[in-house]
Coordinates of N, CA and C in Angstrom, one line a residue:
X1 N 109.7 82.8 119.9 CA 108.4 83.1 120.5 C 107.8 84.4 119.9
X2 N 106.6 84.4 119.5 CA 105.9 85.6 118.9 C 105.4 86.4 120.0
X3 N 105.7 87.7 120.0 CA 105.3 88.5 121.1 C 104.6 89.8 120.6
X4 N 104.1 90.6 121.5 CA 103.6 91.9 121.1 C 104.6 92.8 120.3
X5 N 105.8 92.6 120.7 CA 106.9 93.3 119.9 C 106.9 93.0 118.5
X6 N 106.7 91.7 118.1 CA 106.6 91.3 116.7 C 105.4 92.0 116.0
X7 N 104.3 92.0 116.7 CA 103.1 92.7 116.1 C 103.4 94.2 115.9
X8 N 103.9 94.8 116.9 CA 104.2 96.2 116.7 C 105.3 96.5 115.6
X9 N 106.3 95.7 115.6 CA 107.3 95.8 114.5 C 106.7 95.6 113.1
X10 N 105.9 94.6 113.0 CA 105.2 94.3 111.7 C 104.3 95.4 111.3
X11 N 103.6 96.0 112.3 CA 102.8 97.1 112.0 C 103.6 98.3 111.5
X12 N 104.7 98.5 112.1 CA 105.6 99.6 111.6 C 106.2 99.3 110.2
X13 N 106.5 98.0 110.0 CA 106.9 97.7 108.6 C 105.8 97.9 107.6
X14 N 104.6 97.5 108.0 CA 103.5 97.7 107.0 C 103.3 99.2 106.7
X15 N 103.4 100.0 107.8 CA 103.3 101.5 107.6 C 104.4 102.0 106.7
X16 N 105.6 101.5 107.0 CA 106.7 102.0 106.2 C 106.6 101.5 104.7
X17 N 106.1 100.3 104.5 CA 105.9 99.9 103.1 C 104.8 100.7 102.4
X18 N 103.8 101.1 103.2 CA 102.7 101.9 102.6 C 103.2 103.3 102.1
X19 N 104.3 103.8 102.7 CA 104.8 105.1 102.2 C 106.0 104.9 101.4
X20 N 106.3 103.7 101.0 CA 107.4 103.5 100.0 C 108.8 103.3 100.6
X21 N 108.9 103.1 101.9 CA 110.2 102.9 102.4 C 110.8 101.5 102.3
X22 N 110.1 100.7 101.6 CA 110.5 99.3 101.5 C 111.5 99.0 100.4
X23 N 111.8 100.1 99.6 CA 112.7 99.9 98.4 C 114.1 99.5 98.8
X24 N 114.5 99.8 100.0 CA 115.9 99.5 100.4 C 116.0 98.4 101.4
X25 N 114.9 97.7 101.7 CA 114.9 96.7 102.7 C 115.7 95.5 102.3
X26 N 116.3 94.8 103.3 CA 117.0 93.5 103.1 C 115.9 92.5 102.6
X27 N 116.3 91.5 101.9 CA 115.3 90.6 101.3 C 114.6 89.8 102.4
X28 N 115.1 89.7 103.6 CA 114.5 88.9 104.7 C 113.2 89.6 105.2
X29 N 113.0 90.9 105.0 CA 111.9 91.6 105.6 C 110.6 91.1 105.1
X30 N 110.4 91.0 103.8 CA 109.1 90.5 103.3 C 108.7 89.1 103.8
X31 N 109.6 88.1 103.8 CA 109.1 86.8 104.4 C 108.8 87.0 105.9
X32 N 109.5 87.8 106.6 CA 109.2 88.0 108.0 C 107.8 88.6 108.2
X33 N 107.5 89.6 107.4 CA 106.2 90.3 107.4 C 105.1 89.2 107.1
X34 N 105.3 88.4 106.1 CA 104.3 87.4 105.7 C 104.1 86.4 106.8
X35 N 105.2 86.0 107.5 CA 105.1 85.1 108.6 C 104.3 85.8 109.7
X36 N 104.6 87.0 110.0 CA 103.8 87.7 111.1 C 102.3 87.8 110.7
X37 N 102.0 88.1 109.5 CA 100.6 88.3 109.0 C 99.9 87.0 109.2
X38 N 100.6 85.9 109.1 CA 99.9 84.5 109.1 C 99.7 84.1 110.5
X39 N 100.3 84.7 111.5 CA 100.2 84.3 112.9 C 98.8 84.6 113.5
X40 N 98.2 83.6 114.2 CA 96.9 83.8 114.8 C 96.8 85.1 115.7
X41 N 97.9 85.4 116.4 CA 97.9 86.6 117.3 C 97.8 87.8 116.5
X42 N 98.5 87.9 115.3 CA 98.5 89.0 114.5 C 97.1 89.2 113.9
X43 N 96.5 88.0 113.4 CA 95.2 88.0 112.8 C 94.1 88.6 113.9
X44 N 94.3 88.2 115.1 CA 93.3 88.7 116.1 C 93.5 90.2 116.4
X45 N 94.7 90.6 116.4 CA 95.0 92.0 116.6 C 94.5 92.8 115.5
X46 N 94.7 92.4 114.3 CA 94.2 93.0 113.1 C 92.7 93.1 113.0
X47 N 92.1 92.0 113.4 CA 90.6 92.0 113.4 C 90.0 93.0 114.4
X48 N 90.7 93.1 115.5 CA 90.2 94.1 116.5 C 90.4 95.5 116.0
X49 N 91.5 95.8 115.3 CA 91.8 97.1 114.7 C 90.8 97.4 113.6
X50 N 90.5 96.4 112.8 CA 89.5 96.6 111.7 C 88.1 97.0 112.3
X51 N 87.7 96.3 113.3 CA 86.4 96.6 113.9 C 86.4 98.0 114.5
X52 N 87.5 98.4 115.2 CA 87.5 99.7 115.7 C 87.6 100.8 114.6
X53 N 88.3 100.5 113.5 CA 88.3 101.4 112.4 C 86.9 101.6 111.8
X54 N 86.2 100.5 111.6 CA 84.9 100.6 111.0 C 83.9 101.3 111.9
X55 N 84.0 101.1 113.2 CA 83.2 101.8 114.1 C 83.5 103.3 114.1
X56 N 84.7 103.7 114.0 CA 85.1 105.1 114.0 C 84.6 105.7 112.7
X57 N 84.7 105.0 111.6 CA 84.2 105.5 110.3 C 82.7 105.7 110.3
X58 N 82.0 104.8 110.9 CA 80.6 104.8 111.0 C 80.2 106.0 111.9
X59 N 80.9 106.2 113.0 CA 80.6 107.3 113.9 C 80.8 108.7 113.2
X60 N 81.9 108.7 112.5 CA 82.3 110.0 111.8 C 81.2 110.3 110.7
X61 N 80.7 109.3 110.0 CA 79.7 109.5 109.0 C 78.4 109.9 109.6
X62 N 78.0 109.3 110.8 CA 76.8 109.7 111.5 C 76.9 111.2 112.0
X63 N 78.1 111.5 112.5 CA 78.3 112.9 112.9 C 78.2 113.9 111.8
X64 N 78.7 113.6 110.6 CA 78.6 114.4 109.5 C 77.2 114.6 109.0
X65 N 76.4 113.6 109.1 CA 75.0 113.7 108.6 C 74.2 114.6 109.6
X66 N 74.6 114.8 110.8 CA 73.9 115.6 111.7 C 74.2 117.1 111.5
X67 N 75.2 117.4 110.7 CA 75.6 118.8 110.5 C 74.7 119.5 109.6

């Protein structure tokens, strides 16, 4: 069963890969990440995160233009 724990764990793995910690991972990690990324629940969570990120970036840009 895919749970919020899988989403959180996959997020941590994505972060770790982003900073280069994936060089010593067991070979099973990347297929697991791919499987997580393909899940509808992960896609929905990522879409919400992306919307929030874009809104924050827009707000930050608007605040900078007021200075």
